[in-house]
Amino acid sequence: MIVAEQKDITEIVKMIEGCQNILVIGCDTCVTVCLAGGAKEVAILASGLRLALKVQGKEAEVHETSIERQCEKEFVDALKSAVKGHDLLISTGCGIGVQTIAEQFPSLPVIPALNTKLLGLPEKQGVWVERCQACGQCILDKTGGVCPISRCSKSLLNGPCGGSQNGKCEINKDIDCGWHLIYERLKALNRLESLAEIMPVKNWSTSRDGGPRKVIREDMCL
Amino acid sequence: MDFTPAIVAFCCENSAYRAADIAGAQQEGYPSNIRICRLPCSGKLEIIHILKAFEEGADGVFVFACHPDSCKFLLGNVRAGKRIDHTSTLLEKIGIEKERLRFFFLSELEWTAFVEMVRLGNESIRNLGPSPVKKEP
Amino acid sequence: MKAGSRLEKLLNQGEFVATAELGPPKSADIQLIKKKASILRGFADAVNITDNQTAIVRVSSIAAGKIALDEGLEPIIQMTCRDRNRLAMQADVLGAYVLGLRNLLCLSGDHQSFGNHPQSKNVYDLDSIQLVQMCKNMRDEKVFQCGEEIRNTKKSDIIEPRMFLGVASNPFGDPFEFRVVRLAKKIKAGADFVQTQCIFDLPKFKTFMQMVTDQGLHEKVSILAGVMPVKSSKVLQYMKNNVAGMSIPDDLIRRMEGAQDAKAEGAKICVEMIHKMREIPGIKGVHIMAVEWEEIVPTIVKDAGLWPRPEVAAE
């Protein structure tokens, strides 16, 4: 899932300067699950902003709401009446959510309360780790289900590099060496011979390097 | 400073709430500006409760939990501790002194300790003065 | 002859080669490059010109290499995968060749988080194995990575860059048993010579070389053993704690600690290591990594009995 993290509240307080009527909009999907921007976090942020404004001796209203998913135009559209009368929208959704709200309400400024960080999963409660780079050309069948693009710091396809030590990446002992994991996995699957083959140069044009991407299901377009 | 702080004390009903009861029944009692809020466990406390208390005009928020390793629900006091740490940092960034949020460990028998903690806490909040949230715009 | 470089010719002649390193300056200091080149001239068969080593910005390898070439050295250009995409890499290979450079060492490169620009974008379009393969194809198949022939127009001559290709090998990285497989992969990709990471742990290195010779890899590629003179025990300790992929025995650190003249001891240890390397089957030379201590190389080369350097045999 998409994992995001709330920005420092001092950064958000700076962004709302001069605004009098603010609506904080949450999202009930990914950012709820990663405890960054769901209804609960919206309430905390809104309360925090109200307190910060009062401490600064400023007058402003901060309202709260949340929708099922900010990445669906229909759900965002349903906020049409709710956004009226506000001079600023704060989205606690991921970057997609912020942009969808901005597109649907172009005359209202909308700011992000979160930094969208990664595609991943919780390693344990409170800790989310990166797993996918959305490179557009999945090769997990070749690497025993471990992604070298996202889990190797250098995205090597013929790793590991010389810096792999004790299964850890040279840049940080807290990062597992992706290629060490691939090696162990292929060993368990009895497929180590495949590592003797040279993996060819990657076609990066299917990833973001090729420009903003689009996916189309013709059979679904009416 | 000559003002009576408004203080909310979130009390775990398995420990501090009972201690407060006993303390309240004594002749001395404890300061009357302390408003007790009963929780089934300190782990039930949410960050928003603390923030709302300050929004509603509290000058100080105290949280009483059972001693470490004594939580009836095992990790309730650990959760409370984590949320309070998080909220302290948040309060500082908002411009509210983190000393206005206090965390105490207590068992149900320690009613004298309860009185002492509340009294000292009350003093420290009085010294800090009214919450900066109450500043006139 | 693949590239016709001096290094290639000496290896073909069966000489025990000695290569060294020249670290380009962190400023546009042409005089320092010339100075370092003059120190090393005559004491190494070829000299690596490092490429933004440890992700710290320095004069580029090709630029410094050209100056070194003009000063009478045989440069080995280093190219990392960290800073360039395949277009820049191929353009640089053409550029290096056009400038008269003939040896290329292909490396993954230290991650930029190690250096002075940790916020930079990470390239790694290719990895080091794909880079070697690409350069080999430029030389032998005479095509670019996209498949196009290396010629100006359909009617022009093919003028391909012919580099003698090197790779690095770390016998001490993990998983240990995979290191030889990875070396084999690099050879398959087109490596002509290998420079290993600097060796302090001789027993472990011998184990590695045994695995290498068992598979006959030493006959397919020229392996040069990396050695490094250290100035103090602190350097060894630092490397032990902080540099990934290093195996440093504690008694070596103790020996340096107990030395009267640490620098002299460090050079002595390096010379001893070189003598030992000559006895290991499969080693065709040494690579002396006197990082920021080029001045010590002449002493080491002389004391190790490697001076004067051999001449390339007449055709």
XYZ file of C-alpha atoms in Angstrom:
674
model
C 0.000 0.000 0.000
C 0.949 3.635 -0.230
C 2.678 4.726 2.939
C 2.923 8.346 3.934
C 4.065 10.287 6.948
C 2.712 13.514 8.346
C 4.834 16.591 7.807
C 6.176 18.376 10.864
C 3.310 20.432 12.228
C 5.493 23.556 12.223
C 5.787 23.210 8.439
C 2.009 22.947 8.107
C 1.465 25.915 10.430
C 3.684 27.999 8.115
C 1.718 26.869 5.066
C -1.619 28.005 6.514
C -0.471 31.524 7.301
C -3.036 34.124 6.465
C -5.903 31.662 6.018
C -9.030 32.083 8.069
C -11.299 29.210 7.167
C -9.556 25.894 6.804
C -10.941 22.455 6.039
C -8.808 19.404 6.820
C -9.780 16.470 4.610
C -8.788 12.949 5.531
C -8.756 9.707 3.595
C -10.062 6.383 4.887
C -7.913 4.092 2.820
C -4.084 3.798 2.598
C -3.240 6.699 4.902
C -5.660 5.411 7.527
C -3.933 2.046 7.491
C -0.501 3.609 7.807
C -1.763 5.894 10.581
C -0.888 9.126 8.814
C -4.043 10.750 7.497
C -7.206 8.963 8.556
C -10.077 10.500 10.489
C -8.172 10.050 13.741
C -5.091 11.828 12.465
C -7.272 14.549 10.925
C -8.794 15.250 14.335
C -5.364 15.466 15.930
C -4.002 17.717 13.203
C -7.026 20.007 13.240
C -6.870 20.301 17.024
C -3.131 20.930 16.865
C -3.611 23.664 14.274
C -6.358 25.316 16.287
C -4.103 25.306 19.349
C -1.131 26.633 17.371
C -3.196 29.453 15.916
C -4.539 30.413 19.340
C -1.034 30.423 20.794
C 0.014 32.760 17.984
C -2.932 34.966 18.876
C -4.551 34.387 15.490
C -8.181 33.896 14.608
C -9.091 31.080 12.259
C -11.566 28.246 11.934
C -10.299 24.732 11.336
C -12.913 22.160 10.305
C -12.546 18.447 9.744
C -13.907 15.818 7.413
C -12.844 12.558 5.811
C -13.815 10.619 2.709
C -13.482 6.988 1.692
C -10.725 7.574 -0.884
C -9.283 10.805 -2.154
C -8.148 9.074 -5.331
C -11.652 8.768 -6.744
C -13.162 11.818 -8.432
C -16.693 10.869 -7.391
C -15.791 10.734 -3.717
C -13.927 14.026 -3.916
C -16.788 15.614 -5.853
C -19.130 14.773 -3.007
C -17.214 17.356 -0.960
C -18.543 20.151 -3.191
C -20.804 21.653 -0.564
C -18.463 20.869 2.320
C -15.603 22.905 0.838
C -17.756 25.999 0.334
C -16.826 28.915 2.499
C -13.278 27.744 3.127
C -10.205 29.580 1.929
C -7.806 26.663 2.276
C -8.054 22.896 2.038
C -5.559 20.676 3.801
C -5.429 17.142 2.471
C -4.078 14.401 4.680
C -4.152 12.075 1.720
C -1.211 10.868 -0.317
C 0.094 12.943 -3.222
C -2.567 11.441 -5.442
C -5.321 12.594 -3.105
C -3.971 16.106 -2.851
C -3.837 16.405 -6.626
C -7.294 14.965 -7.157
C -8.762 17.491 -4.729
C -6.832 20.262 -6.479
C -8.186 19.134 -9.853
C -11.770 18.945 -8.656
C -11.669 22.320 -6.901
C -9.256 24.389 -8.964
C -10.264 27.689 -7.427
C -9.397 26.593 -3.904
C -5.815 26.238 -2.721
C -5.036 22.794 -1.329
C -1.913 21.876 0.591
C -0.442 18.491 1.516
C -0.227 17.579 5.180
C 1.736 14.456 4.381
C 4.903 13.396 2.627
C 4.148 10.341 0.532
C 7.091 8.066 1.207
C 6.870 4.603 -0.236
C 5.009 1.593 -1.531
C 5.344 -1.019 1.124
C 3.933 -2.840 4.080
C 4.192 -2.862 7.863
C 7.182 -4.889 9.007
C 5.693 -4.715 12.485
C 3.268 -2.354 14.189
C 4.399 1.196 13.574
C 7.152 0.346 11.063
C 6.578 0.417 7.304
C 9.172 -0.703 4.802
C 9.605 -0.155 1.081
C 9.015 -2.999 -1.332
C 8.114 -1.704 -4.785
C 9.276 1.030 -7.132
C 6.475 0.661 -9.673
C 9.095 0.195 -12.362
C 6.507 -1.154 -14.761
C 8.335 -4.374 -15.572
C 8.098 -6.848 -12.767
C 10.864 -9.470 -12.605
C 10.026 -11.018 -9.266
C 9.754 -14.428 -10.927
C 13.493 -14.285 -11.621
C 14.589 -13.148 -8.206
C 12.747 -15.464 -5.887
C 10.125 -12.892 -5.003
C 12.552 -10.235 -3.758
C 12.741 -7.016 -5.767
C 16.276 -5.837 -6.589
C 15.053 -2.491 -7.879
C 13.550 -1.447 -4.583
C 15.511 -3.507 -2.075
C 19.006 -2.999 -3.471
C 20.217 0.540 -2.747
C 21.851 0.607 -6.167
C 19.028 -1.218 -7.958
C 21.586 -3.669 -9.327
C 20.343 -6.508 -11.469
C 23.519 -8.546 -11.080
C 24.277 -7.979 -7.439
C 25.413 -8.067 -4.766
C 28.054 -5.368 -4.931
C 31.265 -5.628 -2.920
C 29.745 -3.749 -0.015
C 27.372 -6.465 1.121
C 28.403 -7.645 4.558
C 26.594 -10.022 6.929
C 23.494 -9.653 4.823
C 23.392 -5.889 5.294
C 23.723 -3.018 2.860
C 26.861 -0.897 2.947
C 24.923 2.344 3.245
C 23.117 1.446 6.442
C 23.347 -1.572 8.751
C 19.594 -1.433 9.240
C 18.989 -2.141 5.568
C 19.068 -5.742 4.443
C 21.171 -6.369 1.365
C 18.507 -7.060 -1.255
C 20.814 -9.353 -3.183
C 21.667 -11.335 -0.089
C 17.943 -11.938 0.359
C 17.609 -12.956 -3.287
C 20.547 -15.326 -2.908
C 19.042 -16.960 0.179
C 15.631 -17.229 -1.417
C 16.938 -18.834 -4.611
C 19.046 -21.159 -2.509
C 15.927 -22.290 -0.651
C 14.154 -22.753 -3.972
C 17.110 -24.713 -5.383
C 17.558 -22.237 -8.185
C 20.974 -20.749 -7.494
C 22.189 -21.567 -11.014
C 20.011 -18.803 -12.364
C 22.300 -16.300 -10.655
C 25.161 -17.295 -12.948
C 23.206 -15.849 -15.862
C 23.794 -12.210 -16.646
C 20.587 -10.198 -16.264
C 20.415 -7.831 -19.200
C 20.246 -4.073 -19.030
C 16.893 -2.821 -17.761
C 14.405 -0.985 -19.880
C 13.731 2.004 -17.660
C 11.269 3.558 -20.075
C 8.439 1.625 -18.420
C 9.253 3.346 -15.139
C 8.857 7.014 -14.352
C 12.038 7.724 -16.346
C 9.980 7.302 -19.491
C 7.630 10.114 -18.540
C 4.285 10.172 -16.670
C 2.571 6.860 -17.235
C -0.894 5.704 -18.024
C -2.630 2.355 -17.840
C -5.647 1.655 -20.062
C -8.100 -1.194 -20.052
C -9.791 -0.826 -23.428
C -12.495 -3.300 -22.546
C -13.487 -1.120 -19.612
C -13.608 2.179 -21.478
C -17.178 2.968 -22.547
C 1.388 33.752 40.281
C -2.095 34.367 41.482
C -4.319 32.193 39.418
C -6.015 28.855 39.862
C -5.059 26.528 37.050
C -7.687 24.362 35.377
C -6.273 20.857 35.436
C -7.679 17.669 33.956
C -6.428 14.438 35.511
C -7.001 11.304 33.443
C -7.055 8.477 35.973
C -6.913 4.786 35.356
C -9.813 3.281 37.280
C -7.681 0.337 38.427
C -5.293 2.537 40.303
C -5.375 6.313 40.485
C -9.142 6.644 40.309
C -9.476 4.496 43.422
C -6.631 6.338 45.121
C -8.310 9.644 44.278
C -11.539 8.340 45.785
C -9.828 7.510 49.040
C -7.924 10.792 49.016
C -11.101 12.691 48.366
C -12.764 11.100 51.373
C -10.006 12.269 53.693
C -10.245 15.559 55.564
C -7.364 17.094 53.645
C -8.532 15.948 50.277
C -6.732 17.278 47.222
C -6.943 20.606 45.368
C -10.441 21.221 44.062
C -9.310 22.623 40.709
C -8.316 19.145 39.614
C -11.015 17.631 37.423
C -10.831 13.827 37.442
C -11.605 11.956 34.258
C -12.002 8.202 34.683
C -10.513 5.751 32.188
C -11.022 1.976 32.139
C -7.267 1.784 31.544
C -4.621 4.434 30.844
C -4.219 2.744 27.466
C -7.648 4.041 26.517
C -6.250 7.569 26.483
C -5.955 8.987 22.980
C -3.809 11.900 21.828
C -6.942 13.798 20.839
C -8.222 13.703 24.448
C -5.151 15.572 25.620
C -5.389 18.137 22.821
C -9.115 18.647 23.378
C -8.479 19.273 27.068
C -6.093 22.098 26.125
C -8.564 23.379 23.532
C -11.271 23.441 26.200
C -9.111 25.630 28.426
C -7.009 23.285 30.533
C -3.771 24.787 31.831
C -2.396 21.365 32.649
C -3.175 17.729 31.873
C -2.102 14.928 34.186
C -2.249 11.258 33.305
C -2.119 8.562 35.965
C -1.318 4.989 35.013
C -0.535 1.786 36.852
C 3.090 1.022 37.598
C 5.144 -0.628 34.829
C 4.382 -4.373 34.575
C 1.230 -3.887 36.650
C -1.244 -3.023 33.939
C -4.355 -5.179 34.179
C -4.520 -5.089 30.373
C -0.795 -5.771 30.054
C 0.392 -2.919 27.801
C -2.094 -0.145 28.504
C 0.380 1.931 30.504
C 3.036 1.382 27.818
C 0.665 2.672 25.154
C -0.192 5.652 27.318
C 3.488 6.440 27.800
C 4.134 6.348 24.054
C 1.177 8.597 23.289
C 2.224 11.061 25.936
C 5.769 11.217 24.529
C 4.336 11.863 21.095
C 1.952 14.509 22.397
C 4.693 16.262 24.391
C 6.699 16.739 21.216
C 3.604 17.940 19.398
C 2.758 20.420 22.160
C 6.264 21.904 22.016
C 5.976 22.454 18.285
C 2.606 24.081 18.726
C 4.038 26.448 21.317
C 2.585 24.883 24.471
C 5.132 24.028 27.166
C 5.473 20.269 27.339
C 5.691 20.527 31.147
C 1.950 21.153 31.119
C 1.475 17.460 30.336
C 2.526 15.174 33.190
C 2.607 11.402 33.468
C 2.527 9.577 36.820
C 2.602 5.930 37.911
C 0.423 4.940 40.814
C -1.233 1.980 42.456
C -4.679 2.055 44.084
C -3.203 1.944 47.585
C -1.008 4.999 47.189
C -3.570 7.682 47.970
C -1.066 9.831 49.845
C 1.263 9.718 46.879
C -1.656 10.772 44.711
C -2.257 13.809 46.864
C 1.426 14.690 46.804
C 1.730 14.322 43.023
C -1.364 16.362 42.416
C -0.282 19.073 44.807
C 3.204 19.369 43.310
C 1.829 19.185 39.805
C -0.654 21.906 40.601
C 2.148 24.128 41.886
C 4.245 23.665 38.787
C 1.310 24.508 36.504
C 0.530 27.558 38.622
C 4.151 28.666 38.159
C 3.901 28.226 34.415
C 0.913 30.504 34.358
C -2.201 30.270 32.212
C -1.991 28.202 29.068
C -0.682 30.218 26.085
C -3.805 29.048 24.259
C -5.817 31.498 26.272
C -3.877 34.467 24.897
C -6.100 37.274 23.657
C -5.904 37.635 19.849
C 45.298 -7.919 -29.029
C 42.072 -6.460 -27.704
C 43.016 -2.869 -27.017
C 46.776 -2.837 -27.461
C 47.313 -1.066 -24.161
C 50.646 -1.306 -22.397
C 49.002 -3.185 -19.538
C 47.537 -5.730 -21.939
C 50.854 -6.250 -23.683
C 52.770 -6.769 -20.451
C 50.213 -9.288 -19.208
C 50.386 -11.117 -22.514
C 54.154 -11.218 -22.136
C 53.663 -12.986 -18.823
C 55.046 -10.155 -16.701
C 54.032 -9.845 -13.036
C 52.427 -6.423 -13.333
C 52.188 -3.624 -10.816
C 49.447 -1.037 -11.010
C 48.935 1.967 -8.745
C 46.322 4.648 -8.106
C 46.177 8.366 -8.674
C 43.429 10.250 -6.883
C 42.478 13.399 -8.813
C 42.232 16.611 -6.800
C 39.050 18.095 -5.352
C 39.652 21.301 -7.274
C 40.742 22.354 -10.741
C 44.357 21.803 -9.679
C 46.152 20.624 -12.790
C 49.540 20.963 -11.084
C 48.654 18.354 -8.470
C 47.721 15.846 -11.149
C 51.051 16.457 -12.860
C 52.884 16.170 -9.544
C 51.266 12.853 -8.666
C 51.921 11.573 -12.162
C 55.599 12.450 -11.887
C 55.842 10.563 -8.570
C 54.375 7.415 -10.083
C 56.051 7.558 -13.480
C 58.241 4.516 -14.029
C 57.021 2.726 -10.908
C 53.760 1.238 -12.188
C 52.780 -0.403 -15.447
C 49.442 1.353 -15.360
C 47.748 3.738 -12.970
C 44.070 3.811 -11.981
C 42.579 7.271 -12.158
C 39.713 7.163 -9.659
C 36.217 8.383 -10.501
C 34.556 10.501 -7.782
C 35.845 7.988 -5.282
C 33.662 7.486 -2.197
C 31.159 9.749 -3.958
C 33.224 12.857 -3.351
C 33.501 15.227 -6.299
C 36.944 15.331 -7.895
C 38.353 16.071 -11.319
C 36.836 13.488 -13.639
C 38.770 10.317 -14.337
C 38.981 10.921 -18.084
C 40.193 14.502 -17.731
C 42.805 13.608 -15.128
C 43.638 10.505 -17.143
C 44.439 12.531 -20.245
C 46.769 14.766 -18.242
C 48.403 11.696 -16.707
C 48.804 10.215 -20.185
C 50.541 13.370 -21.372
C 52.828 13.111 -18.328
C 53.966 9.676 -19.419
C 51.698 7.381 -17.403
C 49.521 4.556 -18.704
C 46.116 5.411 -17.176
C 43.353 3.001 -16.267
C 40.191 5.057 -16.429
C 37.599 4.201 -13.794
C 33.916 4.466 -14.501
C 31.190 4.026 -11.901
C 27.551 3.287 -12.544
C 26.459 5.720 -9.905
C 26.824 8.974 -11.795
C 26.101 8.177 -15.434
C 23.380 6.680 -17.595
C 24.178 4.531 -20.630
C 24.344 7.539 -22.951
C 26.930 9.303 -20.833
C 28.850 6.059 -20.340
C 29.144 5.310 -24.033
C 29.946 8.918 -24.858
C 32.676 8.820 -22.222
C 34.091 5.572 -23.601
C 34.261 7.118 -27.070
C 35.742 10.258 -25.552
C 38.352 8.402 -23.555
C 39.387 6.391 -26.589
C 39.622 9.468 -28.763
C 41.917 11.037 -26.157
C 44.229 8.043 -26.342
C 43.157 6.211 -23.187
C 43.053 2.442 -23.448
C 42.198 0.816 -20.136
C 38.818 0.989 -18.417
C 37.830 -0.297 -14.974
C 34.073 -0.803 -14.595
C 32.670 -0.333 -11.103
C 29.292 -0.112 -9.399
C 30.542 2.796 -7.359
C 30.024 3.744 -3.732
C 26.522 4.935 -3.009
C 26.238 8.717 -2.952
C 25.212 8.677 0.706
C 28.900 8.120 1.535
C 30.111 11.275 -0.086
C 29.722 15.006 -0.024
C 26.547 15.164 -2.102
C 24.227 12.678 -0.393
C 21.124 14.462 -1.719
C 21.946 13.792 -5.348
C 19.864 11.642 -7.630
C 21.106 8.122 -7.940
C 21.654 6.905 -11.525
C 22.620 3.204 -11.679
C 21.091 2.830 -15.134
C 23.419 -0.154 -15.525
C 25.323 -2.242 -13.028
C 29.045 -2.976 -13.335
C 28.496 -6.318 -15.059
C 26.204 -4.792 -17.664
C 28.749 -1.984 -18.117
C 31.573 -4.408 -18.874
C 29.328 -6.252 -21.287
C 28.341 -3.031 -23.012
C 31.979 -1.930 -23.406
C 32.985 -5.361 -24.662
C 30.223 -5.216 -27.258
C 31.350 -1.759 -28.305
C 34.831 -3.158 -28.822
C 34.196 -6.611 -30.253
C 30.719 -6.451 -31.796
C 31.242 -2.798 -32.642
C 27.742 -1.798 -31.592
C 26.208 0.579 -29.091
C 23.991 -0.783 -26.325
C 20.945 -0.011 -28.489
C 22.300 -2.266 -31.235
C 23.344 0.447 -33.697
C 26.731 0.110 -35.360
C 29.418 2.507 -34.254
C 29.783 4.505 -37.431
C 28.916 8.056 -38.410
C 26.715 7.185 -41.339
C 25.775 3.987 -43.115
C 28.615 4.580 -45.496
C 31.349 5.597 -43.033
C 33.901 3.280 -41.543
C 33.145 1.657 -38.242
C 35.458 3.216 -35.678
C 34.896 1.384 -32.413
C 36.517 2.253 -29.082
C 38.843 -0.561 -28.049
C 39.345 -0.649 -24.315
C 41.148 -3.198 -22.193
C 38.424 -3.934 -19.660
C 38.829 -4.358 -15.952
C 36.515 -5.051 -13.036
C 36.874 -4.993 -9.287
C 36.418 -8.048 -7.158
C 35.844 -8.221 -3.454
C 36.816 -11.618 -2.080
C 35.557 -10.625 1.360
C 32.021 -9.530 0.626
C 29.081 -11.691 1.497
C 27.806 -14.192 0.679
C 31.368 -15.570 0.532
C 30.520 -18.609 -1.556
C 28.846 -16.400 -4.122
C 31.877 -14.179 -4.699
C 33.463 -16.615 -7.115
C 30.207 -17.016 -9.026
C 30.048 -13.238 -9.350
C 33.640 -13.097 -10.573
C 32.794 -15.742 -13.159
C 29.872 -13.598 -14.231
C 32.137 -10.589 -14.687
C 34.512 -12.674 -16.779
C 31.603 -13.949 -18.867
C 30.503 -10.349 -19.333
C 33.906 -9.498 -20.790
C 36.394 -8.610 -18.102
C 40.010 -8.829 -19.270
C 41.579 -8.076 -15.918
C 40.494 -7.971 -12.277
C 41.745 -5.815 -9.435
C 40.741 -7.160 -6.055
C 39.824 -5.143 -2.979
C 42.871 -4.571 -0.783
C 43.837 -7.694 1.077
C 44.836 -7.922 4.716
C 43.345 -11.300 5.483
C 45.689 -13.642 3.652
C 44.145 -16.993 4.698
C 40.690 -15.943 3.562
C 42.121 -14.643 0.295
C 43.951 -17.908 -0.316
C 40.666 -19.751 0.169
C 39.071 -17.482 -2.383
C 41.906 -17.980 -4.874
C 41.686 -21.743 -4.407
C 38.034 -21.596 -5.458
C 39.016 -19.368 -8.383
C 41.755 -21.645 -9.659
C 39.595 -24.742 -9.106
C 37.220 -23.301 -11.666
C 40.024 -22.266 -14.010
C 38.961 -18.646 -13.848
C 42.570 -17.443 -13.435
C 43.228 -18.553 -16.983
C 40.355 -16.558 -18.419
C 41.194 -13.271 -16.761
C 44.294 -11.604 -15.304
C 43.882 -11.236 -11.568
C 45.774 -8.484 -9.791
C 45.780 -8.641 -5.998
C 45.010 -5.413 -4.218
C 47.411 -4.268 -1.505
C 47.327 -1.110 0.538
C 50.039 0.576 2.602
C 48.471 2.154 5.682
C 49.886 5.070 7.617
C 48.595 4.130 11.054
C 46.669 1.584 13.074
C 43.827 4.102 13.199
C 43.355 3.773 9.452
C 43.091 -0.001 9.771
C 40.660 0.324 12.659
C 38.557 2.799 10.718
C 38.410 0.504 7.721
C 37.551 -2.455 9.901
C 34.652 -0.588 11.482
C 33.382 1.542 8.655
C 34.286 0.246 5.244
C 31.991 -2.452 3.974
C 33.586 -5.532 2.519
C 36.882 -5.385 4.422
C 38.422 -8.188 6.414
C 41.226 -6.998 8.680
C 42.879 -9.319 11.204
C 43.356 -7.883 14.696
C 47.032 -8.870 14.921
C 47.765 -6.599 12.004
C 46.216 -3.692 13.898
C 48.300 -4.626 16.944
C 51.451 -4.757 14.846
C 50.789 -1.252 13.552
C 50.004 -0.028 17.070
C 53.311 -1.344 18.380
C 55.418 0.093 15.591
C 58.008 2.797 16.218
C 57.529 4.355 12.814
C 53.980 3.570 11.781
C 54.346 4.730 8.184
C 57.481 2.668 7.636
C 55.753 -0.338 9.207
C 52.722 0.160 6.992
C 54.902 0.216 3.890
C 56.804 -2.860 5.160
C 53.575 -4.811 5.656
C 52.562 -3.896 2.116
C 55.861 -5.126 0.706
C 55.502 -8.411 2.651
C 52.010 -8.802 1.242
C 53.332 -8.312 -2.291
C 55.937 -11.036 -1.779
C 53.199 -13.368 -0.559
C 50.985 -12.543 -3.530
C 53.712 -13.630 -5.942
C 53.478 -17.115 -4.443
C 49.732 -17.531 -4.812
C 48.771 -19.424 -7.959
C 46.594 -17.434 -10.300
C 47.842 -13.970 -9.328
C 49.278 -12.090 -12.277
C 50.229 -8.890 -10.510
C 49.479 -6.458 -7.730
C 47.418 -3.318 -7.519
C 48.966 -0.898 -5.027
C 46.297 1.321 -3.515
C 48.298 4.037 -1.780
C 45.259 6.221 -1.275
C 46.355 9.876 -0.960
C 49.890 8.542 -0.348
C 51.251 8.226 -3.863
C 54.711 9.212 -2.541
C 55.174 5.818 -0.897
C 54.699 3.836 -4.111
C 58.292 4.147 -5.379
C 59.593 2.820 -2.020
C 57.191 -0.105 -2.036
C 57.873 -1.002 -5.656
C 61.619 -0.925 -5.071
C 61.526 -2.835 -1.770
C 59.275 -5.465 -3.292
C 61.841 -6.081 -6.001
C 59.509 -4.807 -8.697
C 61.754 -2.054 -10.012
C 62.594 -1.269 -12.746
C 59.303 -2.052 -14.477
C 59.525 -4.237 -17.578
C 59.509 -2.924 -21.101
C 56.935 -3.909 -23.652
C 58.584 -6.421 -25.987
C 59.205 -5.213 -29.501
C 56.700 -6.544 -32.039
